[in-house]
Amino acid sequence: MITKNQIGLDPQKTKILAERLNELLANYQVFYMNTRGYHWNIKGDNFFELHLKFEELYNDSLVKIDEIAERVLTLGHTPLHTFSDYIGHAKIDQDRNVTLGKEAIKNILKAYAKLLPLEREILSISEGSADEGTNALMSDYIREQEKSIWMYSSYLG
Ligand SMILES: [Fe+2]
């Protein structure tokens, strides 16, 4: 008989999922700070439009950061919660002094190119673990980001 954890899932698979979710959390934390930087430092004709857009984006990241961290806890593990751990685990680069709207948007697209494969990897593990909670969360993120990629790419023309 396989021992299950407190929410009825395989503890070994859940551990792998929690590690990947922590990696995703670290990436979102860097993405969050990058988008705050764009919101603050952006200059030029589209300032008002992009300043608001980036605020919407970092607020969305904050919601996801909390959802991912609490999913890690729900799976019975501990979410990363220090800046040094985030930097150590994130694949998204930290941005500094981005003032051009198009550069910020290109960097957002580059960040999605790192977030999406990781979310798809988590989705494939959660599918194989009957972890519907993580599965549903990843499905939502993937669908939203695919749409965002279309929109930000359209902005670039
Ligand atoms: Fe602000």
Coordinates of N, CA and C and ligand atoms in Angstrom, one line a residue:
M1 N 0.8 -1.2 0.0 CA 0.0 0.0 0.0 C 0.9 1.3 0.0
I2 N 0.5 2.2 -0.9 CA 1.3 3.4 -0.9 C 0.8 4.4 0.2
T3 N 1.8 4.9 0.9 CA 1.4 5.9 1.9 C 1.0 7.2 1.3
K4 N 0.0 7.8 1.7 CA -0.5 9.1 1.1 C -0.2 10.3 2.1
N5 N -0.1 11.5 1.6 CA 0.1 12.6 2.5 C -1.3 13.1 3.0
Q6 N -1.3 14.2 3.7 CA -2.6 14.6 4.4 C -3.7 15.0 3.4
I7 N -3.3 15.3 2.2 CA -4.4 15.6 1.2 C -4.6 14.4 0.2
G8 N -4.0 13.3 0.6 CA -4.3 12.1 -0.2 C -3.4 11.9 -1.5
L9 N -2.3 12.6 -1.5 CA -1.4 12.5 -2.7 C -0.1 11.7 -2.3
D10 N 0.6 11.2 -3.4 CA 1.8 10.5 -3.2 C 2.9 11.5 -2.7
P11 N 3.5 11.3 -1.5 CA 4.4 12.2 -0.9 C 5.7 12.4 -1.8
Q12 N 6.1 11.4 -2.5 CA 7.3 11.6 -3.3 C 7.1 12.5 -4.5
K13 N 6.0 12.3 -5.2 CA 5.6 13.2 -6.3 C 5.3 14.6 -5.8
T14 N 4.7 14.7 -4.7 CA 4.3 16.0 -4.1 C 5.6 16.8 -3.8
K15 N 6.6 16.1 -3.3 CA 7.9 16.7 -3.0 C 8.5 17.4 -4.3
I16 N 8.5 16.6 -5.3 CA 9.0 17.1 -6.6 C 8.2 18.3 -7.1
L17 N 6.9 18.2 -6.9 CA 6.0 19.3 -7.3 C 6.3 20.6 -6.5
A18 N 6.5 20.4 -5.2 CA 6.8 21.5 -4.3 C 8.1 22.2 -4.7
E19 N 9.1 21.4 -5.1 CA 10.4 22.0 -5.5 C 10.2 22.8 -6.8
R20 N 9.4 22.3 -7.7 CA 9.2 23.0 -9.0 C 8.4 24.3 -8.7
L21 N 7.4 24.2 -7.8 CA 6.6 25.3 -7.5 C 7.4 26.4 -6.8
N22 N 8.4 26.0 -6.0 CA 9.3 26.9 -5.4 C 10.2 27.7 -6.4
E23 N 10.5 26.9 -7.4 CA 11.3 27.5 -8.5 C 10.4 28.6 -9.3
L24 N 9.2 28.2 -9.5 CA 8.2 29.1 -10.1 C 8.0 30.4 -9.2
L25 N 7.9 30.1 -7.9 CA 7.7 31.2 -7.0 C 8.9 32.2 -7.1
A26 N 10.1 31.7 -7.1 CA 11.4 32.5 -7.2 C 11.3 33.3 -8.5
N27 N 10.9 32.7 -9.6 CA 10.9 33.4 -10.8 C 9.8 34.5 -10.8
Y28 N 8.7 34.3 -10.2 CA 7.6 35.3 -10.1 C 8.1 36.5 -9.2
Q29 N 8.9 36.2 -8.2 CA 9.4 37.3 -7.3 C 10.3 38.2 -8.1
V30 N 11.2 37.6 -8.9 CA 12.1 38.5 -9.7 C 11.2 39.2 -10.8
F31 N 10.3 38.5 -11.4 CA 9.4 39.1 -12.4 C 8.6 40.3 -11.7
Y32 N 8.1 40.1 -10.5 CA 7.4 41.1 -9.8 C 8.3 42.3 -9.6
M33 N 9.5 42.2 -9.2 CA 10.3 43.3 -8.9 C 10.7 44.0 -10.2
N34 N 10.9 43.2 -11.2 CA 11.2 43.8 -12.6 C 10.1 44.7 -13.0
T35 N 8.9 44.2 -12.9 CA 7.7 45.0 -13.4 C 7.5 46.2 -12.5
R36 N 7.8 46.1 -11.2 CA 7.7 47.3 -10.4 C 8.7 48.4 -10.9
G37 N 9.9 47.9 -11.3 CA 10.9 48.8 -11.9 C 10.4 49.4 -13.2
Y38 N 9.8 48.7 -14.0 CA 9.2 49.3 -15.3 C 8.2 50.3 -14.9
H39 N 7.3 50.0 -14.0 CA 6.3 50.9 -13.6 C 6.9 52.3 -13.1
W40 N 7.9 52.2 -12.3 CA 8.5 53.4 -11.8 C 9.4 54.2 -12.8
N41 N 10.1 53.4 -13.6 CA 11.2 54.1 -14.4 C 10.8 54.4 -15.8
I42 N 9.7 53.9 -16.3 CA 9.3 54.1 -17.7 C 9.2 55.6 -18.0
K43 N 9.6 56.0 -19.2 CA 9.5 57.4 -19.7 C 9.0 57.4 -21.1
G44 N 8.6 58.6 -21.5 CA 8.2 58.7 -22.9 C 6.7 58.9 -23.1
D45 N 6.3 58.9 -24.4 CA 5.0 59.2 -24.9 C 3.9 58.3 -24.2
N46 N 4.3 57.0 -24.0 CA 3.3 56.1 -23.5 C 3.3 55.9 -22.0
F47 N 3.9 56.9 -21.4 CA 4.1 56.7 -19.9 C 2.8 56.3 -19.2
F48 N 1.7 57.1 -19.4 CA 0.5 56.9 -18.6 C -0.1 55.5 -18.9
E49 N -0.1 55.1 -20.1 CA -0.6 53.8 -20.5 C 0.2 52.6 -19.9
L50 N 1.6 52.8 -20.1 CA 2.4 51.7 -19.6 C 2.6 51.6 -18.1
H51 N 2.6 52.8 -17.5 CA 2.7 52.9 -16.0 C 1.6 52.1 -15.4
L52 N 0.4 52.3 -16.0 CA -0.8 51.6 -15.5 C -0.7 50.1 -15.8
K53 N -0.3 49.8 -17.0 CA -0.2 48.4 -17.5 C 0.7 47.6 -16.6
F54 N 1.9 48.2 -16.3 CA 2.8 47.5 -15.5 C 2.3 47.3 -14.0
E55 N 1.6 48.3 -13.6 CA 1.0 48.2 -12.2 C 0.0 47.0 -12.2
E56 N -0.8 46.9 -13.2 CA -1.7 45.7 -13.4 C -0.9 44.4 -13.3
L57 N 0.2 44.4 -14.1 CA 1.0 43.2 -14.2 C 1.6 42.8 -12.8
Y58 N 2.2 43.8 -12.1 CA 2.8 43.4 -10.8 C 1.8 43.1 -9.8
N59 N 0.6 43.7 -9.8 CA -0.4 43.2 -8.9 C -0.9 41.8 -9.2
D60 N -0.9 41.5 -10.5 CA -1.3 40.1 -10.9 C -0.2 39.1 -10.4
S61 N 1.1 39.5 -10.5 CA 2.2 38.6 -10.0 C 2.0 38.4 -8.5
L62 N 1.7 39.5 -7.8 CA 1.5 39.4 -6.3 C 0.5 38.3 -5.9
V63 N -0.6 38.3 -6.7 CA -1.7 37.3 -6.4 C -1.1 35.9 -6.7
K64 N -0.4 35.8 -7.8 CA 0.1 34.5 -8.1 C 1.2 34.0 -7.1
I65 N 2.0 34.9 -6.7 CA 3.1 34.6 -5.7 C 2.4 34.0 -4.4
D66 N 1.4 34.6 -4.0 CA 0.7 34.1 -2.8 C 0.0 32.8 -3.1
E67 N -0.6 32.6 -4.2 CA -1.2 31.3 -4.6 C -0.2 30.2 -4.7
I68 N 1.0 30.5 -5.3 CA 2.0 29.5 -5.4 C 2.6 29.1 -4.1
A69 N 2.9 30.1 -3.2 CA 3.4 29.8 -1.9 C 2.4 29.0 -1.1
E70 N 1.2 29.4 -1.1 CA 0.2 28.6 -0.3 C -0.1 27.2 -0.9
R71 N 0.1 27.1 -2.2 CA 0.0 25.7 -2.8 C 1.1 24.8 -2.2
V72 N 2.4 25.4 -2.2 CA 3.5 24.7 -1.6 C 3.2 24.2 -0.2
L73 N 2.6 25.1 0.6 CA 2.2 24.8 2.0 C 1.1 23.7 2.0
T74 N 0.1 23.9 1.1 CA -1.0 22.9 1.1 C -0.4 21.5 0.8
L75 N 0.7 21.5 0.0 CA 1.3 20.2 -0.4 C 2.1 19.6 0.8
G76 N 2.3 20.5 1.8 CA 3.0 20.0 3.0 C 4.5 20.4 3.0
H77 N 4.8 21.4 2.2 CA 6.2 21.9 2.2 C 6.3 23.4 2.5
T78 N 7.5 23.9 2.5 CA 7.8 25.3 2.9 C 8.1 26.1 1.7
P79 N 7.4 27.2 1.5 CA 7.7 28.1 0.3 C 9.0 28.9 0.6
L80 N 9.8 29.1 -0.4 CA 11.0 30.0 -0.3 C 10.5 31.4 0.1
H81 N 11.3 32.0 1.0 CA 10.8 33.3 1.4 C 11.9 34.3 1.7
T82 N 13.1 34.1 1.1 CA 14.1 35.1 1.3 C 14.6 35.6 -0.1
F83 N 15.1 36.8 -0.2 CA 15.6 37.3 -1.4 C 16.7 36.5 -2.0
S84 N 17.6 36.0 -1.1 CA 18.8 35.2 -1.6 C 18.3 33.9 -2.2
D85 N 17.3 33.3 -1.6 CA 16.8 32.1 -2.2 C 16.1 32.3 -3.6
Y86 N 15.4 33.4 -3.6 CA 14.8 33.8 -4.9 C 15.8 34.0 -6.0
I87 N 16.8 34.7 -5.7 CA 17.9 35.0 -6.7 C 18.6 33.7 -7.1
G88 N 18.8 32.9 -6.1 CA 19.5 31.6 -6.3 C 18.6 30.6 -7.2
H89 N 17.3 30.7 -7.1 CA 16.5 29.7 -7.8 C 15.9 30.3 -9.1
A90 N 15.9 31.6 -9.3 CA 15.2 32.2 -10.5 C 16.0 32.1 -11.8
K91 N 15.3 31.8 -12.9 CA 16.0 31.9 -14.2 C 15.8 33.2 -14.9
I92 N 14.8 33.9 -14.4 CA 14.6 35.3 -15.0 C 15.6 36.2 -14.5
D93 N 16.2 37.0 -15.4 CA 17.3 37.9 -15.0 C 16.7 39.2 -14.3
Q94 N 17.4 39.7 -13.4 CA 17.0 41.0 -12.7 C 17.3 42.1 -13.7
D95 N 16.3 43.0 -13.9 CA 16.4 44.2 -14.7 C 16.8 45.4 -13.9
R96 N 17.5 46.3 -14.6 CA 17.9 47.5 -13.9 C 17.7 48.7 -14.8
N97 N 17.1 49.8 -14.4 CA 17.0 51.0 -15.1 C 16.4 50.9 -16.5
V98 N 15.4 50.1 -16.7 CA 14.7 50.1 -18.0 C 13.7 51.2 -18.1
T99 N 14.0 52.1 -19.0 CA 13.1 53.3 -19.2 C 12.3 53.3 -20.5
L100 N 12.7 52.4 -21.4 CA 12.0 52.4 -22.7 C 10.9 51.3 -22.6
G101 N 9.7 51.7 -23.1 CA 8.5 50.9 -23.0 C 8.7 49.6 -23.8
K102 N 9.3 49.7 -25.0 CA 9.4 48.5 -25.9 C 10.5 47.5 -25.3
E103 N 11.5 48.1 -24.6 CA 12.5 47.2 -24.0 C 11.8 46.5 -22.8
A104 N 11.0 47.2 -22.1 CA 10.3 46.5 -20.9 C 9.4 45.4 -21.5
I105 N 8.7 45.7 -22.5 CA 7.8 44.6 -23.1 C 8.6 43.5 -23.6
K106 N 9.7 43.7 -24.3 CA 10.5 42.6 -24.8 C 11.0 41.8 -23.6
N107 N 11.3 42.4 -22.5 CA 11.8 41.7 -21.3 C 10.7 40.9 -20.7
I108 N 9.5 41.4 -20.7 CA 8.3 40.7 -20.2 C 8.1 39.4 -21.0
L109 N 8.2 39.6 -22.3 CA 8.0 38.4 -23.2 C 9.1 37.3 -23.0
K110 N 10.4 37.8 -22.7 CA 11.4 36.9 -22.3 C 11.1 36.2 -21.0
A111 N 10.6 36.9 -20.1 CA 10.2 36.3 -18.8 C 9.1 35.2 -19.0
Y112 N 8.1 35.5 -19.8 CA 7.1 34.5 -20.1 C 7.7 33.3 -20.8
A113 N 8.7 33.5 -21.6 CA 9.4 32.4 -22.2 C 10.1 31.5 -21.2
K114 N 10.3 32.0 -20.0 CA 10.9 31.1 -18.9 C 9.8 30.6 -18.0
L115 N 8.7 31.4 -17.8 CA 7.6 31.0 -16.9 C 6.8 29.8 -17.5
L116 N 6.5 30.0 -18.8 CA 5.6 29.1 -19.4 C 6.1 27.6 -19.5
P117 N 7.3 27.4 -19.9 CA 7.8 26.0 -19.9 C 7.8 25.4 -18.5
L118 N 8.1 26.2 -17.5 CA 8.2 25.7 -16.1 C 6.7 25.4 -15.7
E119 N 5.8 26.2 -16.0 CA 4.4 25.9 -15.7 C 3.9 24.7 -16.4
R120 N 4.3 24.5 -17.7 CA 3.9 23.3 -18.4 C 4.6 22.0 -17.8
E121 N 5.8 22.2 -17.3 CA 6.5 21.1 -16.7 C 5.7 20.7 -15.4
I122 N 5.4 21.7 -14.6 CA 4.6 21.4 -13.4 C 3.3 20.8 -13.7
L123 N 2.6 21.3 -14.7 CA 1.3 20.7 -15.1 C 1.5 19.2 -15.5
S124 N 2.5 18.9 -16.2 CA 2.7 17.5 -16.6 C 3.0 16.6 -15.4
I125 N 3.7 17.1 -14.4 CA 3.9 16.3 -13.2 C 2.6 16.2 -12.4
S126 N 1.9 17.3 -12.3 CA 0.6 17.3 -11.5 C -0.4 16.4 -12.1
E127 N -0.4 16.4 -13.5 CA -1.3 15.5 -14.2 C -1.0 14.0 -13.8
G128 N 0.2 13.7 -13.8 CA 0.7 12.3 -13.5 C 0.6 12.0 -12.0
S129 N 0.2 13.0 -11.2 CA 0.1 12.7 -9.7 C -1.3 12.8 -9.2
A130 N -2.2 13.0 -10.1 CA -3.7 13.2 -9.7 C -3.8 14.4 -8.8
D131 N -2.9 15.4 -9.0 CA -3.0 16.6 -8.2 C -3.8 17.7 -9.0
E132 N -5.1 17.6 -8.8 CA -6.0 18.5 -9.6 C -5.8 20.0 -9.2
G133 N -5.5 20.2 -7.9 CA -5.4 21.6 -7.4 C -4.3 22.3 -8.1
T134 N -3.1 21.7 -8.2 CA -1.9 22.3 -8.8 C -2.2 22.4 -10.3
N135 N -2.8 21.3 -10.8 CA -3.2 21.3 -12.3 C -4.0 22.5 -12.7
A136 N -5.1 22.7 -11.9 CA -6.0 23.8 -12.2 C -5.3 25.2 -12.2
L137 N -4.4 25.3 -11.2 CA -3.7 26.6 -11.0 C -2.8 26.8 -12.3
M138 N -2.1 25.8 -12.7 CA -1.1 25.9 -13.8 C -1.9 26.1 -15.1
S139 N -3.1 25.5 -15.3 CA -3.9 25.7 -16.5 C -4.3 27.1 -16.6
D140 N -4.7 27.7 -15.5 CA -5.1 29.1 -15.5 C -3.9 30.0 -15.9
Y141 N -2.8 29.8 -15.3 CA -1.6 30.7 -15.6 C -1.2 30.5 -17.0
I142 N -1.2 29.3 -17.5 CA -0.7 29.1 -18.9 C -1.7 29.8 -19.9
R143 N -3.0 29.6 -19.7 CA -4.0 30.2 -20.6 C -3.8 31.7 -20.6
E144 N -3.7 32.3 -19.4 CA -3.6 33.8 -19.3 C -2.3 34.3 -20.0
Q145 N -1.2 33.5 -19.8 CA 0.1 34.0 -20.3 C 0.1 33.9 -21.8
E146 N -0.5 32.8 -22.3 CA -0.5 32.7 -23.8 C -1.2 33.9 -24.4
K147 N -2.3 34.3 -23.8 CA -3.0 35.5 -24.3 C -2.2 36.8 -24.1
S148 N -1.5 36.9 -23.0 CA -0.6 38.0 -22.7 C 0.5 38.1 -23.8
I149 N 1.0 37.0 -24.2 CA 2.1 36.9 -25.2 C 1.6 37.5 -26.5
W150 N 0.4 37.1 -26.9 CA -0.3 37.6 -28.1 C -0.4 39.2 -27.9
M151 N -0.9 39.6 -26.8 CA -1.1 41.1 -26.6 C 0.2 41.9 -26.6
Y152 N 1.2 41.4 -25.8 CA 2.4 42.2 -25.8 C 3.2 42.1 -27.1
S153 N 3.1 41.0 -27.8 CA 3.7 40.9 -29.1 C 3.0 41.9 -30.1
S154 N 1.7 42.0 -30.0 CA 0.9 42.9 -30.9 C 1.4 44.4 -30.6
Y155 N 1.6 44.7 -29.3 CA 2.1 46.0 -29.0 C 3.4 46.4 -29.7
L156 N 4.3 45.4 -29.8 CA 5.6 45.6 -30.4 C 5.4 45.7 -31.9
G157 N 4.3 45.2 -32.5 CA 3.9 45.4 -33.9 C 4.5 44.4 -34.8
Ligands
FE1 FE 2.7 53.3 -8.4

